[in-house]
XYZ file of C-alpha atoms in Angstrom:
503
model
C 107.237 130.850 196.584
C 106.058 134.028 198.390
C 104.379 135.476 195.394
C 102.340 132.408 194.706
C 101.233 132.308 198.763
C 100.055 135.962 198.107
C 98.305 134.940 195.053
C 96.540 132.041 196.832
C 95.439 134.373 199.645
C 93.967 137.016 197.054
C 92.046 134.220 195.428
C 90.689 132.793 198.509
C 89.443 136.236 199.718
C 87.890 136.956 196.479
C 86.259 133.526 196.646
C 84.709 134.542 200.024
C 83.329 137.747 198.955
C 81.721 136.308 195.903
C 79.995 133.481 198.229
C 78.748 136.345 200.730
C 77.330 138.458 197.925
C 75.706 135.393 196.171
C 74.227 134.341 199.523
C 72.976 137.724 200.138
C 71.732 138.003 196.724
C 69.508 134.844 197.480
C 68.066 136.093 200.741
C 66.948 139.308 199.110
C 65.224 137.239 196.437
C 63.742 134.812 198.999
C 62.680 137.945 201.166
C 61.093 139.964 198.061
C 59.985 137.273 195.805
C 56.236 136.662 195.220
C 54.442 133.266 194.123
C 53.166 133.652 190.500
C 49.761 133.049 191.552
C 49.489 135.861 194.259
C 49.767 139.605 193.935
C 52.251 141.158 196.404
C 51.797 144.796 197.618
C 54.171 146.169 200.286
C 53.770 143.747 203.305
C 50.350 142.456 201.785
C 50.112 139.172 200.110
C 46.794 138.160 198.041
C 46.122 134.806 196.715
C 42.364 135.072 196.479
C 40.548 132.479 194.074
C 43.379 130.377 192.820
C 42.137 126.811 193.679
C 45.035 126.609 196.005
C 45.371 123.458 197.956
C 48.530 124.441 199.945
C 50.353 127.670 200.707
C 52.120 128.660 197.389
C 56.013 129.135 197.411
C 58.005 131.096 197.710
C 56.567 133.335 200.343
C 57.995 136.817 200.955
C 58.882 136.947 204.923
C 58.131 140.543 205.310
C 54.140 139.804 204.768
C 52.213 141.066 207.295
C 48.686 140.424 205.538
C 47.956 137.078 203.784
C 44.619 136.616 202.025
C 44.008 132.974 200.895
C 40.333 133.128 200.965
C 38.042 131.370 198.213
C 40.712 128.583 197.568
C 40.503 124.816 198.211
C 42.452 124.325 201.509
C 41.289 121.249 203.254
C 43.671 121.381 206.470
C 46.349 123.575 208.236
C 49.512 121.477 208.782
C 51.858 122.069 211.842
C 54.286 125.063 211.430
C 52.875 126.134 208.277
C 53.291 129.728 209.030
C 56.853 129.288 210.015
C 57.925 131.473 206.946
C 55.797 134.094 207.841
C 57.332 135.515 211.159
C 55.564 138.937 210.779
C 51.911 137.760 209.895
C 49.334 139.996 211.678
C 46.044 139.387 209.518
C 45.034 136.146 208.098
C 42.237 135.367 205.922
C 41.123 131.779 205.361
C 37.358 132.022 204.592
C 35.412 130.040 202.039
C 37.875 127.147 202.049
C 37.330 123.460 202.818
C 39.253 123.318 206.185
C 37.796 120.615 208.309
C 40.970 119.970 210.245
C 43.677 122.477 212.092
C 46.847 120.572 213.394
C 47.661 121.212 217.253
C 50.904 123.440 216.227
C 49.244 124.896 213.036
C 49.914 128.500 214.659
C 53.066 128.067 216.275
C 54.939 131.187 216.922
C 52.264 133.060 215.223
C 52.618 135.489 218.416
C 51.749 138.715 216.446
C 48.416 137.499 214.584
C 45.645 139.805 215.561
C 43.044 139.141 213.021
C 41.989 135.224 211.934
C 39.256 134.797 209.628
C 37.951 130.991 209.301
C 34.624 131.518 208.447
C 32.814 129.552 205.746
C 34.899 126.512 206.138
C 34.008 122.752 207.464
C 35.184 122.727 211.009
C 33.351 120.522 213.519
C 35.040 120.541 216.911
C 37.414 123.515 218.128
C 39.989 121.732 220.511
C 41.497 123.171 223.326
C 45.013 123.513 221.961
C 44.311 124.878 218.720
C 44.418 128.713 219.424
C 47.056 128.639 222.376
C 49.964 130.308 220.522
C 47.790 133.220 219.416
C 48.403 135.682 222.239
C 47.777 138.808 220.375
C 44.852 137.667 218.630
C 41.844 140.171 218.817
C 39.245 139.067 216.142
C 38.472 135.364 215.702
C 35.781 134.583 212.886
C 34.495 131.209 213.271
C 30.997 131.733 211.944
C 29.280 129.481 208.988
C 31.063 126.398 209.971
C 29.915 122.976 211.188
C 31.026 123.325 214.616
C 29.278 121.375 217.387
C 31.356 121.415 220.059
C 33.596 123.890 221.691
C 36.181 122.946 224.134
C 36.070 124.551 227.711
C 39.478 125.752 227.614
C 39.811 126.361 223.571
C 39.963 130.106 224.016
C 41.636 130.572 227.586
C 44.998 131.975 226.448
C 43.290 134.467 224.125
C 43.923 137.317 226.787
C 43.518 140.114 223.874
C 40.471 138.688 222.496
C 37.926 141.432 221.653
C 35.292 139.851 219.267
C 34.406 136.045 218.634
C 31.976 135.205 216.139
C 30.448 131.643 216.246
C 26.970 132.392 214.592
C 25.624 129.972 212.031
C 27.044 126.849 213.458
C 25.514 123.628 214.905
C 26.201 124.260 218.599
C 23.970 123.002 221.138
C 25.767 123.908 224.378
C 28.528 126.692 224.891
C 31.042 126.849 228.073
C 29.974 130.056 229.681
C 32.145 129.353 232.562
C 35.401 129.818 230.511
C 34.168 133.296 229.712
C 33.122 134.021 233.224
C 36.478 133.305 234.389
C 37.684 136.725 233.384
C 40.336 135.653 231.224
C 38.938 137.755 228.158
C 38.979 141.343 230.011
C 38.826 142.991 226.428
C 36.001 140.830 225.152
C 33.104 142.816 223.949
C 31.602 140.787 221.330
C 30.518 137.027 221.688
C 28.011 136.083 218.753
C 26.312 132.559 219.391
C 23.134 133.288 217.045
C 21.789 131.119 214.486
C 22.736 127.951 216.273
C 21.138 125.014 217.852
C 20.911 126.050 221.501
C 17.758 124.821 223.292
C 18.669 126.399 226.352
C 21.366 128.111 228.204
C 22.780 128.253 231.740
C 21.000 131.424 233.282
C 22.826 131.467 236.348
C 26.153 131.688 234.522
C 25.157 134.217 231.804
C 23.494 136.625 234.245
C 26.626 136.411 236.088
C 28.836 137.574 233.160
C 30.253 141.178 233.298
C 27.987 143.849 231.922
C 30.371 144.524 229.103
C 29.983 140.955 227.768
C 26.329 140.804 228.107
C 26.143 143.955 226.062
C 27.406 142.089 222.988
C 26.312 138.536 223.752
C 24.015 137.937 220.778
C 21.619 134.775 221.455
C 18.733 135.479 218.853
C 17.654 132.887 216.343
C 18.289 129.921 218.574
C 15.577 127.220 219.201
C 15.179 128.076 222.866
C 12.316 126.423 224.750
C 10.283 129.208 226.070
C 10.844 129.459 229.846
C 9.772 132.231 232.431
C 13.509 132.735 233.742
C 14.570 133.294 230.030
C 11.993 135.546 229.148
C 12.719 137.766 232.315
C 16.404 137.992 231.373
C 15.715 138.981 228.113
C 13.189 141.678 229.081
C 15.751 142.968 231.603
C 18.344 143.289 228.931
C 15.769 145.234 227.122
C 14.948 147.580 230.139
C 18.749 148.339 230.616
C 18.947 148.903 226.751
C 21.513 146.058 226.072
C 22.836 146.060 222.445
C 22.485 142.402 222.156
C 18.609 142.736 222.269
C 17.956 146.257 220.944
C 19.874 145.458 217.577
C 18.025 142.332 217.212
C 14.539 142.497 219.037
C 12.475 140.664 216.497
C 14.610 137.771 216.143
C 14.422 136.676 219.893
C 12.288 133.776 219.855
C 11.520 130.823 221.523
C 9.114 127.242 220.878
C 6.127 126.969 222.866
C 5.916 123.198 222.155
C 9.273 122.292 220.979
C 8.256 122.786 217.057
C 9.462 125.147 214.705
C 6.005 125.897 213.915
C 5.144 127.369 217.668
C 7.878 129.765 217.775
C 7.115 132.925 219.560
C 8.610 136.226 219.621
C 9.683 137.263 223.202
C 8.730 141.109 222.848
C 5.734 140.962 220.662
C 3.617 138.183 222.378
C 4.753 138.996 225.962
C 1.162 138.568 227.086
C 1.799 134.630 227.106
C 4.371 135.283 229.653
C 1.991 137.242 232.260
C 1.426 134.462 234.661
C 5.313 133.986 234.956
C 6.587 134.609 238.449
C 9.970 136.605 237.568
C 12.855 136.213 239.623
C 13.957 139.912 239.932
C 16.944 139.086 242.204
C 18.382 136.681 239.882
C 17.837 139.405 236.854
C 19.283 142.454 238.800
C 22.681 144.127 237.564
C 24.702 143.825 240.683
C 26.163 147.277 239.970
C 27.166 149.889 242.341
C 28.435 153.647 241.840
C 31.153 155.215 244.165
C 32.280 158.412 244.057
C 36.053 159.010 244.630
C 38.055 161.960 245.121
C 41.590 162.603 243.763
C 44.432 162.158 245.945
C 42.373 160.406 248.717
C 42.566 156.697 249.310
C 39.503 154.636 248.418
C 38.431 150.987 249.489
C 36.278 149.000 247.093
C 34.394 145.879 248.667
C 33.609 142.812 246.498
C 30.025 142.304 248.004
C 28.905 138.579 247.315
C 27.314 136.019 249.051
C 30.230 133.654 249.132
C 32.123 135.132 251.913
C 33.824 132.443 253.653
C 37.462 131.027 253.960
C 37.304 128.801 250.725
C 36.452 132.168 248.390
C 38.962 133.355 245.994
C 38.901 136.967 244.447
C 39.873 138.355 241.389
C 39.499 142.157 240.107
C 39.610 143.462 236.571
C 40.249 147.111 236.400
C 39.420 149.537 233.755
C 42.769 149.204 232.160
C 41.812 145.644 231.752
C 44.461 144.550 234.254
C 44.035 141.517 236.471
C 44.632 141.724 240.336
C 44.516 138.641 242.303
C 45.270 137.842 246.094
C 48.043 137.040 246.904
C 49.240 137.069 243.492
C 50.112 140.286 241.540
C 49.671 143.433 243.238
C 49.772 146.852 241.803
C 52.041 149.430 243.234
C 49.256 151.788 243.485
C 46.620 149.380 244.855
C 46.526 146.621 247.453
C 44.203 143.600 247.570
C 43.152 142.012 250.756
C 41.829 138.099 251.304
C 38.284 139.267 251.651
C 38.160 140.706 248.252
C 38.329 144.231 249.113
C 40.461 146.341 246.522
C 42.215 149.578 248.007
C 43.503 152.213 245.648
C 46.132 154.317 247.901
C 45.636 157.441 246.355
C 42.843 158.194 243.338
C 44.113 159.355 240.075
C 42.208 160.675 237.250
C 42.607 157.802 235.323
C 41.435 155.146 237.990
C 37.659 155.905 237.075
C 35.716 153.331 235.449
C 34.334 149.912 235.849
C 35.767 147.512 238.386
C 34.896 143.690 237.928
C 35.442 141.341 240.951
C 34.888 137.821 240.520
C 34.337 135.666 243.663
C 34.949 131.647 242.992
C 34.102 129.140 245.897
C 35.374 125.548 244.818
C 33.907 124.110 247.875
C 30.441 125.170 247.137
C 30.974 125.064 243.095
C 29.732 128.616 242.823
C 30.860 131.952 241.549
C 29.502 135.376 241.452
C 30.332 138.508 239.647
C 30.014 142.174 241.103
C 30.709 145.375 239.160
C 31.492 148.842 240.647
C 31.381 152.077 238.709
C 33.861 154.607 240.164
C 33.805 158.133 239.401
C 36.681 160.482 240.161
C 36.118 163.772 240.994
C 38.451 166.870 241.882
C 38.527 167.965 245.754
C 36.405 170.893 246.775
C 38.514 173.741 247.980
C 37.980 174.765 251.623
C 37.245 178.511 251.062
C 34.466 177.368 248.575
C 31.169 178.041 250.576
C 29.174 179.644 248.081
C 26.454 177.409 245.916
C 26.947 177.855 242.348
C 23.231 179.059 241.638
C 23.460 181.731 244.445
C 26.633 183.004 243.021
C 25.178 183.391 239.737
C 22.162 185.049 241.199
C 24.469 187.490 243.003
C 26.604 188.363 240.381
C 23.420 189.314 238.101
C 22.263 191.667 240.759
C 25.432 193.295 241.021
C 25.520 193.828 237.721
C 21.945 195.183 237.562
C 22.997 197.494 240.112
C 25.896 198.723 238.138
C 23.923 199.286 234.924
C 21.197 201.376 236.933
C 24.071 203.376 238.357
C 25.624 204.177 234.934
C 22.211 205.520 233.627
C 20.935 207.645 236.496
C 23.726 208.717 238.465
C 26.335 209.806 235.600
C 26.111 213.506 234.978
C 25.619 215.276 231.759
C 28.691 216.575 230.261
C 27.728 219.260 227.561
C 30.549 219.497 224.891
C 30.124 223.302 224.447
C 33.498 225.014 223.339
C 31.960 228.322 223.811
C 30.228 229.854 226.963
C 26.926 231.559 225.991
C 26.259 234.464 227.897
C 22.890 233.481 228.823
C 22.424 229.964 230.065
C 20.076 227.585 228.387
C 17.542 225.517 229.657
C 18.912 221.935 231.021
C 17.052 220.018 228.374
C 18.512 222.144 225.453
C 21.820 221.076 226.549
C 21.279 217.536 226.218
C 19.800 218.272 222.604
C 22.626 220.354 221.678
C 25.392 217.923 222.927
C 23.699 215.197 220.633
C 24.715 216.238 217.249
C 24.708 214.059 214.464
C 26.389 215.290 211.403
C 28.108 213.320 208.504
C 30.704 215.978 208.151
C 33.150 217.121 210.795
C 31.910 220.590 212.651
C 33.215 223.685 211.180
C 35.663 226.194 212.207
C 34.536 228.970 214.622
C 33.638 232.383 212.869
C 31.259 233.845 210.692
C 32.609 232.097 207.407
C 31.740 228.613 208.378
C 31.341 226.076 205.807
C 28.513 223.654 206.010
C 27.355 220.550 203.864
C 25.358 221.385 200.780
C 22.905 219.041 201.781
C 19.310 220.012 202.434
C 19.105 218.234 205.551
C 19.176 220.039 209.179
C 22.466 220.351 210.633
C 23.202 221.403 214.140
C 25.977 223.943 214.240
C 28.126 224.803 217.229
C 26.715 227.785 219.535
C 27.545 230.975 218.033
C 27.844 234.603 219.913
C 24.535 235.617 218.703
C 21.652 234.519 220.372
C 18.261 235.964 221.310
C 16.619 235.163 224.549
C 19.190 232.459 225.446
C 17.940 230.427 222.314
C 20.538 229.173 219.715
C 19.913 229.894 216.018
C 19.341 227.009 213.538
C 20.513 227.429 209.557
C 19.632 225.456 206.523
C 21.893 225.096 203.421
C 19.586 227.346 201.546
C 20.407 230.275 203.955
C 24.028 230.049 203.041
C 23.787 230.158 199.369
C 24.868 233.844 199.250
C 28.255 233.814 201.574
C 28.215 237.650 201.657
C 24.453 237.908 203.410
C 24.004 234.785 205.370
C 20.245 234.335 206.499
C 19.985 232.897 209.792
C 16.705 232.004 211.373
C 15.733 231.479 214.774
C 14.090 228.372 215.917
C 10.538 228.661 216.274
C 10.139 226.754 219.627
C 11.875 224.145 221.618
C 9.441 221.559 220.900
C 9.849 221.993 216.996
C 13.594 221.982 217.061
C 13.510 218.770 219.379
C 10.997 217.212 216.893
C 13.128 218.173 213.693
C 16.014 216.337 215.183
C 14.224 212.957 214.065
C 13.106 214.151 210.834
C 14.487 213.549 207.209
C 12.933 216.533 205.796
C 14.605 219.821 205.774
C 13.183 222.846 207.970
C 12.025 225.300 205.420
C 12.264 228.968 206.326
C-alpha cells in the first residue's frame, strides 16, 4: 500500500514538472515568435508593405520598434498595443487610418516616437494621446485634419517635435501651447495649411524657444500690417522659422491666390503700415549672477493684481508654481518673483515666467536670461590689460639686462703672457669646429679639411697675437708651419668665410 502511494506521488510530481516545462516552452515561443509577414531582428519588428489591415499575430513581446508603414490599416482599436509593453517607436505612415479609438494607446507609456503621417485623419480629439506621457516626436503631417482639440496635447509633457503641416487646418489652439505644458517643445510645424489668420497676441507671447521653431509659411494669410511686423521682427532676430523658409512667407492682398505677395521681397507695399513695436518686442532680460550668492528674479508683467497666478519654467524644464511645488534650492512668492537661495553653475539659462489673469482673461509671458559667473577675489585689483602690459615691460627689462650687463667670460685654458685686446677675447671664445678641440702640445691633430679652424691659444705668440694655421701647414708633422694672422680685421673677417686662408 505504501509503495502504491509513493509511486502515485512520484507520478504526480513528474506530471507537474512536465506541465511547467510545457508552459515555459509555450511562453518562450510566444516571446520569440515572429509573424510570417514580418521581419524580426532583436527588438525590431518590420511589417512594411504587406497589405495588412490589422496587427499581425503572434507579436513578440520584446519588440521596441514596430514598423507598419505602407499597409492598409484603416483604424486603431482600443488596447491594440497591449501585447507590446516595451514599444518605443511606432511607424504607421502611409496607411488609410481615419479613426483612432479613445483607448488605442492605453499603457503605451514608453512610446517616444509616433508616426501617423500620410493617413486620412480628420479630427484630433482630446483623449487620443493622453496615455503617451513619454512621447517626444509626433508626426501628423499630410493628413486631412481640419480641427485639433485645445486639450489634445496637454498631457504630452515630454513633447519636443510636433508636425502638422500639409493638412486642412483653419485655426490652431495656440493658447494650449502658451500654457507652458510643453517645456521641451522646440518644433511646431503648421506650414502648408489653410490658416487665413493667427492670433498675433497669443503667438507673440509664446516663449522664444517655441517661436524659433514655429513654422507658419505657405499659409493663405490675409495681408496685415501686424502680421508683417511680426515676421519682420522674427527676421531681425534671426529666428530659424523665418530664416529657413524666407521665400515661402506670403500673404494674399485681395484674398485670391493670384494676389500672393512675398513678405520679404515686396516689403515696400507695407511701408505705410504703422508698426506696433511694443507688441513685437521680445520681452527678454539678461541678469548676471554670482556663484554662491542669492538671486531674485522678478516676473515683470502688466498683470500685477491679486487675480494673477504665476508659473516659471526653469532651464532644466522643471515647472515651479505658487503655492504648488517648491524646489528645495528655490522659493517662489505670490507676486511671481523667483528666488534662487544659492546660485550654482547649472542655474544659468533661460527662465520663462507665465502670468495668467482669469479675471481679465489675459496672460503674458516673460523670459529672463541668467548668466552665472565666479566671484571675483578680494585681492584682485589689477585690470587684466594692465597686468599683461606690466608683464611685458618686466620681460623686456630682463632681456636688456641679460644682453648688456652680463660679463664676457673667455674660455681660455692657458694664460697668455701678454694680454690680448678685449675684442680678440670675444673672437677667440667663439670657436666653431666640427671636431672637438685637440689636446695641448706641439703634436696636436686637426681636421684634414681645408677650412679654417681656430686652435686654442698656444705659448708661442708675437706681440700678443695668436697664430692661425691651415691644414696644409701640417702636412709635415715634423716641421709644422705656422703663420701669423696678417691683421685683426682679416682674422675676424675669415671667421665668416667658407674659403680657406692661403699662406
